CSV table of C-alpha atoms and ligand atoms in Angstrom, one decimal:
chain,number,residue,atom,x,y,z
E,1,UNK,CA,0.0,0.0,0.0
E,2,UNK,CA,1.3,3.3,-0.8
E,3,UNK,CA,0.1,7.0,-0.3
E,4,UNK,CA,-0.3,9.1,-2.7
E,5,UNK,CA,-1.3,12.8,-4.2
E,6,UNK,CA,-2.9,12.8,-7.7
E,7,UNK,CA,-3.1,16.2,-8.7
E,8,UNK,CA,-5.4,17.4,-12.1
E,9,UNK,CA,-4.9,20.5,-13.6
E,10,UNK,CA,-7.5,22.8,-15.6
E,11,UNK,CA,-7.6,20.6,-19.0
E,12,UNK,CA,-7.8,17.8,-17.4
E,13,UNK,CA,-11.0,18.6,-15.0
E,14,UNK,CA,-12.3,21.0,-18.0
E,15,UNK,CA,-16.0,19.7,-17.6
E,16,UNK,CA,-18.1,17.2,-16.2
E,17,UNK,CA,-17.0,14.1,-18.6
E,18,UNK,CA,-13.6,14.7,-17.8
E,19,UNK,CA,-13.8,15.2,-14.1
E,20,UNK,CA,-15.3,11.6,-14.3
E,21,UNK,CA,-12.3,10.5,-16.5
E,22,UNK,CA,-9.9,12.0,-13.6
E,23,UNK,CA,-12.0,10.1,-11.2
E,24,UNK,CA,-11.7,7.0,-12.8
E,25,UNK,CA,-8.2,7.7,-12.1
E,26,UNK,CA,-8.3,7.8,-8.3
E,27,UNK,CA,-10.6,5.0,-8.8
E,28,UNK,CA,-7.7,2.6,-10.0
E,29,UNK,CA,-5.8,3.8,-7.2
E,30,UNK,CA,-8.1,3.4,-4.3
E,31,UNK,CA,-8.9,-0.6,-6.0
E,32,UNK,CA,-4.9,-0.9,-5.6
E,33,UNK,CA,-5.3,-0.6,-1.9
E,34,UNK,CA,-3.7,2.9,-1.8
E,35,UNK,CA,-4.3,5.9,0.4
E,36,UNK,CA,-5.1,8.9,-2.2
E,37,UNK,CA,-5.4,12.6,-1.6
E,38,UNK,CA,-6.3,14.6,-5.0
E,39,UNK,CA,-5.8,18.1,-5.5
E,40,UNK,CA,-7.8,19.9,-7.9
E,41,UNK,CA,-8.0,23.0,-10.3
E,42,UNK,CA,-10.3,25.2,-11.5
E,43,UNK,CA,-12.0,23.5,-14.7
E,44,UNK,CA,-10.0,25.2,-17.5
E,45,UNK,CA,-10.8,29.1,-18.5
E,46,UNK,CA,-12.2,29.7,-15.2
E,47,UNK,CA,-9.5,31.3,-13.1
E,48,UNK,CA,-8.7,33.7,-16.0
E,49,UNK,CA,-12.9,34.3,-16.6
E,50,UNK,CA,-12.4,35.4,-12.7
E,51,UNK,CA,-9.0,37.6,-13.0
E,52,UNK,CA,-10.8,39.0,-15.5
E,53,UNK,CA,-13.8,40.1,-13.4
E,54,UNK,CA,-11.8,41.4,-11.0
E,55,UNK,CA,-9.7,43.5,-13.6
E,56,UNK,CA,-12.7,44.8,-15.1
E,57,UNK,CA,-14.1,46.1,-11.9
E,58,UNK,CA,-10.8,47.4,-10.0
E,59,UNK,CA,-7.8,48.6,-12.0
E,60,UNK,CA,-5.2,48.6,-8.7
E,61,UNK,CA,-7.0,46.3,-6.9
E,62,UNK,CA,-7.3,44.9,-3.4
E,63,UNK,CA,-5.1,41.8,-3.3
E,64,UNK,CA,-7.7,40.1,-0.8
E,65,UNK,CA,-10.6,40.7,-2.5
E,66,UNK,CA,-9.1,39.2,-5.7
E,67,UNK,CA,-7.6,36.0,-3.6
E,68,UNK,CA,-11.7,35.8,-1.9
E,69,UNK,CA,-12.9,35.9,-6.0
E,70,UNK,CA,-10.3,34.0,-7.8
E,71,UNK,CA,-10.1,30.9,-5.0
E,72,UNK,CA,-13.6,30.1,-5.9
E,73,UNK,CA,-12.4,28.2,-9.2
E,74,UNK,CA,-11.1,25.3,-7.3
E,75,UNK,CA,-13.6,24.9,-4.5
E,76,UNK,CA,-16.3,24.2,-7.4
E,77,UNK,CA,-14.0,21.2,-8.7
E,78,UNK,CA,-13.4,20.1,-5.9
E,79,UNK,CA,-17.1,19.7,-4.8
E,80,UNK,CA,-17.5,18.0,-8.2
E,81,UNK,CA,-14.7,15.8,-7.8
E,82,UNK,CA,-15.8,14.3,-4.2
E,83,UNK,CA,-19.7,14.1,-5.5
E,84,UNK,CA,-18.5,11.8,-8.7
E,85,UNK,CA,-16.0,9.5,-6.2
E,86,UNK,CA,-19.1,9.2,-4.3
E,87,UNK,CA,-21.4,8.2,-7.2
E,88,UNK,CA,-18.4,5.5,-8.4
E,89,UNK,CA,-18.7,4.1,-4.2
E,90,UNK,CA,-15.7,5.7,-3.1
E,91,UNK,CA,-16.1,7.8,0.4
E,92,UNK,CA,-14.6,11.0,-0.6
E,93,UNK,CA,-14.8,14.7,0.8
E,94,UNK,CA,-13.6,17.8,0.1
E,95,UNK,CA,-10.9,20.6,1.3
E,96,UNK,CA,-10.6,23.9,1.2
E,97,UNK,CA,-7.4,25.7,2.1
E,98,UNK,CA,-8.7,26.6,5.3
E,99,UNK,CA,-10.6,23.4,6.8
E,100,UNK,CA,-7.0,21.5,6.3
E,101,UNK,CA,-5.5,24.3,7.3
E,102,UNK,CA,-2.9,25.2,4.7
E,103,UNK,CA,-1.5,28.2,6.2
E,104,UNK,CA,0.4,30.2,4.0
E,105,UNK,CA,2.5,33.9,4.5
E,106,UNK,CA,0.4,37.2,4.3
E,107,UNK,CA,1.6,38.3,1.0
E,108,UNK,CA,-2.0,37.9,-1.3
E,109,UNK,CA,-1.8,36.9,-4.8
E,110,UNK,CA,1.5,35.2,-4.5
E,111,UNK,CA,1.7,33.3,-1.1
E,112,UNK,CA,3.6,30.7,0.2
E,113,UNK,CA,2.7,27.6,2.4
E,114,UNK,CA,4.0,28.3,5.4
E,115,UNK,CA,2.6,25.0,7.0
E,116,UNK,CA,0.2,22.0,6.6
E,117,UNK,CA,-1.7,20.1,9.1
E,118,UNK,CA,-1.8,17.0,7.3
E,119,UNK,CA,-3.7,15.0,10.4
E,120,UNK,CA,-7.2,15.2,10.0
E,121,UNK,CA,-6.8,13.5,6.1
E,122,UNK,CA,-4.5,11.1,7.8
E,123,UNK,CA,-7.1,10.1,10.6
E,124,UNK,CA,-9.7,9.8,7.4
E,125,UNK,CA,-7.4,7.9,5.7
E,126,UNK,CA,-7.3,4.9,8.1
E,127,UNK,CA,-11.2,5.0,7.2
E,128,UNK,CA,-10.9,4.5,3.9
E,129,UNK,CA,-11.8,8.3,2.9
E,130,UNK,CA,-10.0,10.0,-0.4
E,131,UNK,CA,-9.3,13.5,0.7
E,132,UNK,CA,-10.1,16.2,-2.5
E,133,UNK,CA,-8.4,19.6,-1.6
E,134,UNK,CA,-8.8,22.6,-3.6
E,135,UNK,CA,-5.8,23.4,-5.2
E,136,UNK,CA,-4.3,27.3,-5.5
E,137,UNK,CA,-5.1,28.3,-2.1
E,138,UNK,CA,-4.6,28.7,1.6
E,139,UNK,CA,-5.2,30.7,4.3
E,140,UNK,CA,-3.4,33.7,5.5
E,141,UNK,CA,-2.2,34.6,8.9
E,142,UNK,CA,-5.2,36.9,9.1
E,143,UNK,CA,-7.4,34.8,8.2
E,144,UNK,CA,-8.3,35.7,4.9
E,145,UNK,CA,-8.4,33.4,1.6
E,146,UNK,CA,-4.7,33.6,0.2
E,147,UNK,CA,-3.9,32.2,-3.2
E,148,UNK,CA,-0.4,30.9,-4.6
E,149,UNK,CA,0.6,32.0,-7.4
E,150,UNK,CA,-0.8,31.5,-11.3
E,151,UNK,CA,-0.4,27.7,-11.7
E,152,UNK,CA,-0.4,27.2,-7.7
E,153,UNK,CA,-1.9,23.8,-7.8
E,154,UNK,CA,0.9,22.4,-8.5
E,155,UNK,CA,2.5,23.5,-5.3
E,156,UNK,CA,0.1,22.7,-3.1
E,157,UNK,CA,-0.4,19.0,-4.5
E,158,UNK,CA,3.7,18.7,-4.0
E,159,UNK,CA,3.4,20.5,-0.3
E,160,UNK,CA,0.4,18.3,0.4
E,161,UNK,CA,2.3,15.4,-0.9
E,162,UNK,CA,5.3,16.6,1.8
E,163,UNK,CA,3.0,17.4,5.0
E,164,UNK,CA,1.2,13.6,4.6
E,165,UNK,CA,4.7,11.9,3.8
E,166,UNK,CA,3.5,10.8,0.4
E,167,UNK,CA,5.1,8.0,-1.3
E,168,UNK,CA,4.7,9.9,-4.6
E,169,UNK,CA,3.2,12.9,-6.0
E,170,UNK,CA,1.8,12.6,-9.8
E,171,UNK,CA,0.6,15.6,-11.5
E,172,UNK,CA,-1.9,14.8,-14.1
E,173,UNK,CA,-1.9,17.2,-16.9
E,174,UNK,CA,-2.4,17.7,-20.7
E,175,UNK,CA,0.4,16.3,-22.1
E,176,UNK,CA,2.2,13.5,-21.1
E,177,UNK,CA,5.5,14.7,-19.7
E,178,UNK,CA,8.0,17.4,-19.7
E,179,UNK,CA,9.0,17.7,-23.1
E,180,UNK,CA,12.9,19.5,-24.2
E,181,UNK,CA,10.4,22.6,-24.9
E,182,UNK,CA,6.7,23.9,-24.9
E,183,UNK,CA,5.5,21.1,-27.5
E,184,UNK,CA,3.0,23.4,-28.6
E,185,UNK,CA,5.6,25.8,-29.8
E,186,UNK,CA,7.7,23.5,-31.2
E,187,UNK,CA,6.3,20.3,-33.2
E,188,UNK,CA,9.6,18.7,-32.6
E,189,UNK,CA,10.1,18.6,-29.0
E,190,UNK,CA,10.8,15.1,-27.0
E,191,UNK,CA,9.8,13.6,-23.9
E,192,UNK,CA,12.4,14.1,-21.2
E,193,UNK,CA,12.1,10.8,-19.3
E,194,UNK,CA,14.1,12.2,-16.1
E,195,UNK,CA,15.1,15.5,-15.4
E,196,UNK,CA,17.1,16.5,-12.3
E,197,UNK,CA,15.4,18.9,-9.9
E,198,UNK,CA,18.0,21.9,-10.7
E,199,UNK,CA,17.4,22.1,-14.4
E,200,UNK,CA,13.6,21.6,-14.0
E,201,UNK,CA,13.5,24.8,-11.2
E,202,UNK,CA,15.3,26.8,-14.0
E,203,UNK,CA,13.1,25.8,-17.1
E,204,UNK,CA,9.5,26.7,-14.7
E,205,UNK,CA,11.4,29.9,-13.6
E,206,UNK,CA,12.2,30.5,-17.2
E,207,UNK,CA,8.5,30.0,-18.5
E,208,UNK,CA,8.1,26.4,-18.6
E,209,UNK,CA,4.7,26.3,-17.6
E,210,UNK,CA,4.0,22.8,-16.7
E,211,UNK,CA,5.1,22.8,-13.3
E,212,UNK,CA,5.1,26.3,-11.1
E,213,UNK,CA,8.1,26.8,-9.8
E,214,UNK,CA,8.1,26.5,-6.2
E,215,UNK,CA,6.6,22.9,-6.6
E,216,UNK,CA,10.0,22.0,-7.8
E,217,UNK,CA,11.3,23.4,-5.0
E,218,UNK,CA,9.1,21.9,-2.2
E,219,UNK,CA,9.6,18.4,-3.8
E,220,UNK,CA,13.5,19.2,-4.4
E,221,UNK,CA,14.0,20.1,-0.1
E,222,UNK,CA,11.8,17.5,1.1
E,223,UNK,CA,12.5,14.5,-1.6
E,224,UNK,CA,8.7,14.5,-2.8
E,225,UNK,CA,9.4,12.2,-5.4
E,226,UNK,CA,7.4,14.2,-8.4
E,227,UNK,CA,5.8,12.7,-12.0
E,228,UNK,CA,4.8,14.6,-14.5
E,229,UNK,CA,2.0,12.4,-16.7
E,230,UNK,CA,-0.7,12.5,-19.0
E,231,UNK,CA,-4.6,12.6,-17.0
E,232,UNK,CA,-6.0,11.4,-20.9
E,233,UNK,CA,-3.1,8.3,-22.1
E,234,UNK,CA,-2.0,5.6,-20.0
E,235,UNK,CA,2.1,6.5,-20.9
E,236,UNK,CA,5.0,6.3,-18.8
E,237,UNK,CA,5.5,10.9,-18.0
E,238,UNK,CA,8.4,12.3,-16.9
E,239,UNK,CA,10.4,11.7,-13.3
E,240,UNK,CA,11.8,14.7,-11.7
E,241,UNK,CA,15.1,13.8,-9.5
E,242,UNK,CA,18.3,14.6,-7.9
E,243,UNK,CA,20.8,15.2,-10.7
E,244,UNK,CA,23.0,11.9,-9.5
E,245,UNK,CA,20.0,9.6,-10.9
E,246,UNK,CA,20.7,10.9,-14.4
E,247,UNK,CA,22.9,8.7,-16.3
E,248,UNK,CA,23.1,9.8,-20.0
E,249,UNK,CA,23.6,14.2,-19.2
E,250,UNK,CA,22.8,16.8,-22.7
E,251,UNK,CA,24.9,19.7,-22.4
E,252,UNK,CA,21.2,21.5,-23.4
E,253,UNK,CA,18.3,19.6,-22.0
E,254,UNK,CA,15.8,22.5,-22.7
E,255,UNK,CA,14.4,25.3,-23.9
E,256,UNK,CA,11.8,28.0,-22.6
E,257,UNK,CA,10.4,30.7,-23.5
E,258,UNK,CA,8.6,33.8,-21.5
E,259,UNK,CA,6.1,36.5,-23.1
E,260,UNK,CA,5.7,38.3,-19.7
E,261,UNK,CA,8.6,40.2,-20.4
E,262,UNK,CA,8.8,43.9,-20.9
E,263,UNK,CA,11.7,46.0,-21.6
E,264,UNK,CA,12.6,49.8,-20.4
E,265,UNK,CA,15.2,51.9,-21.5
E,266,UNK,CA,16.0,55.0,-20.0
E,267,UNK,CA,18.0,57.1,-22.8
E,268,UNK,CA,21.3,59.2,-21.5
E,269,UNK,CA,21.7,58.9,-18.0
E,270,UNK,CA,24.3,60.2,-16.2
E,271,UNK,CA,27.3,57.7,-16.5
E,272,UNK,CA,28.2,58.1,-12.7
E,273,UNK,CA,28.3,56.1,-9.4
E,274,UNK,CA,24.7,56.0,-7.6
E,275,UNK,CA,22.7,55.7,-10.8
E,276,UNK,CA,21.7,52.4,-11.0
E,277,UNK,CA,20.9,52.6,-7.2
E,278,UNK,CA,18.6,55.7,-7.9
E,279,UNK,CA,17.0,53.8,-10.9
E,280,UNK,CA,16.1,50.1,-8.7
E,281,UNK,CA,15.9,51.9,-5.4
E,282,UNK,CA,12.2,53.0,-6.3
E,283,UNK,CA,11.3,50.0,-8.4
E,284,UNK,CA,12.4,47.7,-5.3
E,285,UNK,CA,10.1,50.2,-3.1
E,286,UNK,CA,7.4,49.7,-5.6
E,287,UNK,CA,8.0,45.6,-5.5
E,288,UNK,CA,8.8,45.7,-9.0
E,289,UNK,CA,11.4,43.2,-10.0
E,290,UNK,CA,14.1,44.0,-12.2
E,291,UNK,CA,15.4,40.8,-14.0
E,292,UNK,CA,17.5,41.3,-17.2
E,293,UNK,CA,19.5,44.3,-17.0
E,294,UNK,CA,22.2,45.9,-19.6
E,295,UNK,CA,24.1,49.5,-19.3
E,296,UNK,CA,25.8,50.4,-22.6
E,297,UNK,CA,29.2,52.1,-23.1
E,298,UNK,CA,29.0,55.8,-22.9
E,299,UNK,CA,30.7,57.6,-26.0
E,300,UNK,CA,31.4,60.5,-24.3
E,301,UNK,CA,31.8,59.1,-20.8
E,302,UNK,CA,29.2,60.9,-19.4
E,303,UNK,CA,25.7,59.6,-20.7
E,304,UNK,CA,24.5,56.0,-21.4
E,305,UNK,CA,21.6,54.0,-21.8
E,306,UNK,CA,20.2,51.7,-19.3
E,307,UNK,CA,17.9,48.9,-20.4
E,308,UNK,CA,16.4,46.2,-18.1
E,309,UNK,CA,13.2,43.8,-18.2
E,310,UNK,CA,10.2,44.0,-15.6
E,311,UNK,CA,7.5,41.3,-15.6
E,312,UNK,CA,4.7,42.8,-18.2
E,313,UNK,CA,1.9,43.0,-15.6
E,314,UNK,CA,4.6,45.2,-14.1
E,315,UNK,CA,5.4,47.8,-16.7
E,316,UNK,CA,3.0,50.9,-16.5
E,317,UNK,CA,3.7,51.0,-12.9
E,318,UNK,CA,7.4,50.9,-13.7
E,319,UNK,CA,6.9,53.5,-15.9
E,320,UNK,CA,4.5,55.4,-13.6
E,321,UNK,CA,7.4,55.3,-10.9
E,322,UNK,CA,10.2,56.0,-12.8
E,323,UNK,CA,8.5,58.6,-14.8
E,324,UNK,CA,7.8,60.2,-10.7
E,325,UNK,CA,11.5,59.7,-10.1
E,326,UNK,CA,12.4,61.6,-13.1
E,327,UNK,CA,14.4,64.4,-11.6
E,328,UNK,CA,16.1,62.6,-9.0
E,329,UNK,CA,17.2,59.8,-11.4
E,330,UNK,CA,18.0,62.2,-14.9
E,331,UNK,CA,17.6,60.6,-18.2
E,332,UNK,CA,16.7,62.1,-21.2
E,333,UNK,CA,14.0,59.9,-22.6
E,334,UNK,CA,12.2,56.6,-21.4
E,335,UNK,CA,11.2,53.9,-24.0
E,336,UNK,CA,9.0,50.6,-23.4
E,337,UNK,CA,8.0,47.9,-25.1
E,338,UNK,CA,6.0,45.2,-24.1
E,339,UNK,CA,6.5,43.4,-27.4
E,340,UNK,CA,9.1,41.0,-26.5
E,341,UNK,CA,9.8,38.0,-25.4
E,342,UNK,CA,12.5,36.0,-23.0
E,343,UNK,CA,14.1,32.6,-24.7
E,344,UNK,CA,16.5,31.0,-22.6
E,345,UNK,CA,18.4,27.5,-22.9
E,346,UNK,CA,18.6,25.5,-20.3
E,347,UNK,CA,21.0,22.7,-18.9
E,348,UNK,CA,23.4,21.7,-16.3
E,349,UNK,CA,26.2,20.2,-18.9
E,350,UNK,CA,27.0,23.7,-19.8
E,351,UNK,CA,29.2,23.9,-16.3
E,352,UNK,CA,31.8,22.1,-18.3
E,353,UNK,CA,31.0,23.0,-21.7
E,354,UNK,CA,32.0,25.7,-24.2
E,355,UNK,CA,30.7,27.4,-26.6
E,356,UNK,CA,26.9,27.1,-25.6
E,357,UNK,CA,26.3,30.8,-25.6
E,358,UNK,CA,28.1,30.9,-29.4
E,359,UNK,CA,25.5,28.2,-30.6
E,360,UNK,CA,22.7,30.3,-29.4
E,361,UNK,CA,24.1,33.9,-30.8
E,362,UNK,CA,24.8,32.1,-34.2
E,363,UNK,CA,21.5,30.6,-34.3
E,364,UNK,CA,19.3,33.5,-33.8
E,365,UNK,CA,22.1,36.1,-36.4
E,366,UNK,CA,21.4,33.2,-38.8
E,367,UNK,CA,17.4,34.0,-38.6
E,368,UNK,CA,18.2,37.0,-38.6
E,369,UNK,CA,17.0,37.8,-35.3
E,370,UNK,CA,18.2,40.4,-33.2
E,371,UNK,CA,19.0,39.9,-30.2
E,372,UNK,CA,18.2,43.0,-27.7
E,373,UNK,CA,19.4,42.0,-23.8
E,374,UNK,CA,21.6,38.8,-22.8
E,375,UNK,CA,21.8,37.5,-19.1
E,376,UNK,CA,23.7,33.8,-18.2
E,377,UNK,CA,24.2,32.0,-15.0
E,378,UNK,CA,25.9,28.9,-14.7
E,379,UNK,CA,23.4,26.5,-16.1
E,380,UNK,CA,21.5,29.0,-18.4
E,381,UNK,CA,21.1,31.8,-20.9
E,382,UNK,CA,18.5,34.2,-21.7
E,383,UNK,CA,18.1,36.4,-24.6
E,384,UNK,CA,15.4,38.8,-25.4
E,385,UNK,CA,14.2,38.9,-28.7
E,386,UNK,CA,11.1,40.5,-30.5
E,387,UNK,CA,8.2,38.9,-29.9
E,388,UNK,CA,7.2,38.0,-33.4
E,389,UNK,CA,10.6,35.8,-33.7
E,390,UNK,CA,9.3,33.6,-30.7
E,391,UNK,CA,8.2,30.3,-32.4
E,392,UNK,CA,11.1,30.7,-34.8
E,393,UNK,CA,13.9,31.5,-32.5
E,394,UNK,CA,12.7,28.2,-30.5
E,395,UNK,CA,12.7,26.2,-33.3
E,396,UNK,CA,15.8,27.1,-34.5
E,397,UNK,CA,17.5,26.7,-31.5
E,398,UNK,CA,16.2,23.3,-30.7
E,399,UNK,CA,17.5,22.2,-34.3
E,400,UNK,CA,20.5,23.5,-33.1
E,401,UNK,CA,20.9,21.9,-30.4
E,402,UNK,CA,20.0,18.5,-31.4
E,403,UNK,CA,17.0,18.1,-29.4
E,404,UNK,CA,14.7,17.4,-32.1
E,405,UNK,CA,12.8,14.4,-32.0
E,406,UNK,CA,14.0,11.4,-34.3
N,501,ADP,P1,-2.4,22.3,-16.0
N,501,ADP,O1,-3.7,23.0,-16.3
N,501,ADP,O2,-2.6,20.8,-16.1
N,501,ADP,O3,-1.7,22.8,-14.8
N,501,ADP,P2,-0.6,23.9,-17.6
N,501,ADP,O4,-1.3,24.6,-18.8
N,501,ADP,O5,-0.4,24.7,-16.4
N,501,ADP,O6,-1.5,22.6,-17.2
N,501,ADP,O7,0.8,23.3,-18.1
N,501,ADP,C1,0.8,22.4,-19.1
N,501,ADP,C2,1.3,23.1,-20.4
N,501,ADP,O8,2.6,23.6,-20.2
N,501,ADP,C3,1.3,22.3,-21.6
N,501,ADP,O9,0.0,22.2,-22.3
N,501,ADP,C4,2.4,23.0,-22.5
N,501,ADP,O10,1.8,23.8,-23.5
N,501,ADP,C5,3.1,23.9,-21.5
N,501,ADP,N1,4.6,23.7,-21.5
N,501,ADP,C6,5.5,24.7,-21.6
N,501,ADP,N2,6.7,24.2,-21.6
N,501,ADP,C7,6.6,22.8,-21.5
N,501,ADP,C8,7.5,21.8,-21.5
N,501,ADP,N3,8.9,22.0,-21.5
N,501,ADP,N4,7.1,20.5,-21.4
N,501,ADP,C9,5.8,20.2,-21.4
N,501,ADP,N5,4.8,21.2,-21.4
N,501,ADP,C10,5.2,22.5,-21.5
N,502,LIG,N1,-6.4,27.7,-11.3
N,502,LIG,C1,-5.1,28.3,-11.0
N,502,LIG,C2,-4.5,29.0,-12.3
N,502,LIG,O1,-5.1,28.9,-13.4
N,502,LIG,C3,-4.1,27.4,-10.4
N,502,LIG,C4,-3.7,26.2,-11.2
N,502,LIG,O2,-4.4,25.8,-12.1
N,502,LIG,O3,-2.6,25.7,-10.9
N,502,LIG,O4,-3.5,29.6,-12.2
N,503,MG,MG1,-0.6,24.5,-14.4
């Protein structure tokens, strides 16, 4: 007997026919003699239906109020998930974020788990109960609703997976694996049978939507052994683990891409010591994340330009502060554009590998692609290109990297 967390994301709990397909899942699990807690999200379309609504009536709006609107996705799947596992004979009930409780930090819209008290599921375990918890949400130190993040049912299925010492935790989802890039992007792409926590954190972080971020994070600090697999084929998905269980290691294993990218460019700044602090400072003050950022040469050694990325949801409030920090920060013009988009190749060979970065650069000049900002760490780099060049840039690269499938 084993214990285990089955999580289904928005395609795959899309409407009543396939909730029952998902259920048929758990089913098969329960019959096996195993202890099952599933973690639900909102039926596909519906979290963006309610961002939506709350957009529409609030432009700046109040980060509990949208967690209160926006939570609601998940508890209606989750109500329909236990009333089908009862119709099939299976005791079932379901969880929101605060009956378990999952507590999480006070910081709306993006929380983190803090803490899960796993017991009560466990107790209803040993009576033969499936537990069905709402995915995406928690509940804040003051009480309120809290949600985790865009794609946040990933991370509570692997933290759910951690607080009841699951044996496994499989995320069901609408393709059957992670594949060497977004397969809908790029025709192309293969099934990664393994992929080692580190270079998995990096390709979520770098747009890889398929697992949030900080799922991969949870289930690389407390060993949650993690799956990636399809909730409509029965096919072998994709393992996540520690980077010693990889035998056969790419120098590339994958590529990502990111539209919420925006670029600034403040034109002739002073070229002198305290500038870039007086540019950040009030983006930092504002919460606004700064992640690529490139400061050409100055002809005359006294003005340059500075360009840097924000996230896109971030940009006319990064305009609207830097525009209010005009005097204290001197440039001579500001540009924006929110046309762009962030490609970045992915994989831990490149520690002990050359000539990566030259392969990429060669690629995209080939295409004739320009390439506008550049940032590397050890095991990846970025470029920003326009955001028309997207699919080809990807595809491209992946032929140029020899990930294309056989
Ligand atoms: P769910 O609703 O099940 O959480 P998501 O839409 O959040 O599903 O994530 C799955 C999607 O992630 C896939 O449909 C695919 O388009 C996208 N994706 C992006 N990069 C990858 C990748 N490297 N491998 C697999 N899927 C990817
Ligand atoms: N429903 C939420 C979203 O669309 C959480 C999730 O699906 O993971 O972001
Ligand atoms: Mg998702």
């Amino acid at each position: 007997m084993a214990r285990i967390v089955m999580k289904f994301g928005g395609t795959s709990v899309a409407d009543i026919g396939r909730i029952e397909n998902a259920a048929r899942r758990v089913q098969r699990e329960v019959e096996a003699g195993h202890e099952v807690a599933v973690v639900v999200s909102a039926m596909a379309g519906v979290t963006n239906q309610l961002v939506g609504y709350v957009q529409e009536t609030s432009k700046i709006y109040d980060a509990r109020e949208y967690d209160a609107i926006v939570a609601s996705g998940e508890q209606v799947t989750a109500g329909l998930m236990a009333l089908r596992l009862q119709e099939m004979g299976i005791s079932a009930r379901s969880w929101l974020g605060w009956q378990i409780p999952i507590r999480t930090n006070e910081v709306h819209g993006k929380a983190r788990i803090e803490d899960i008290d796993g017991s009560e599921i466990v107790r209803r375990f040993g009576e033969g109960q499936v537990a069905v918890v709402a995915g995406f949400q928690g509940v804040s130190p003051n009480n309120r609703i809290a949600t985790l993040g865009r794609g946040g049912s990933d991370t509570s299925a692997v933290a759910v997976a951690a607080a009841l010492k699951a044996d496994r935790c499989d995320i069901y989802t609408d393709v059957d694996g992670v594949y060497t890039t977004d397969p809908r992007i790029v025709p192309k792409a293969r099934k990664i049978e393994k992929i080692s926590h580190e270079e998995m954190l990096e390709m979520a972080s770098l747009g890889a939507k398929v697992l949030q971020t900080r799922s991969v994070e949870i289930a690389m600090n407390h060993g949650v052994r993690l799956q990636v697999l399809s909730s409509f084929e029965d096919k072998p998905g994709t393992l996540v683990v520690d980077e010693e269980e990889i035998v056969e290691q790419q120098v590339v294993s994958g590529i990502a891409y990111s539209r919420d990218e925006a670029k600034i460019t403040l034109v002739k700044v002073a070229d002198k010591p305290g500038v870039a602090a007086n540019i950040f400072g009030p983006l930092t003050d504002a919460s606004i994340n700064v992640d690529m950022i490139v400061q050409s040469v100055s002809p005359d050694g006294e003005r340059t330009d500075m360009t840097f990325t924000v996230a896109r949801t971030d940009l006319d409030r990064a305009v609207q502060v830097l525009k209010s920090n005009h005097d204290k920060i001197g440039y001579e013009s500001l540009l924006s554009d929110g046309d762009v988009v962030k490609i970045s190749v992915i994989g831990v060979g490149m520690r002990s590998h050359a000539g990566v970065a030259q392969t990429m650069f060669r690629t995209l000049a080939e295409k004739g692609i320009n390439i506008q900002v550049i940032s590397t760490s050890e095991i990846k780099i970025s470029t920003l290109v326009a955001e028309e060049y997207a699919e080809l840039a990807m595809r491209a690269l992946h032929t140029a990297y020899g990930l294309d499938a056989a």
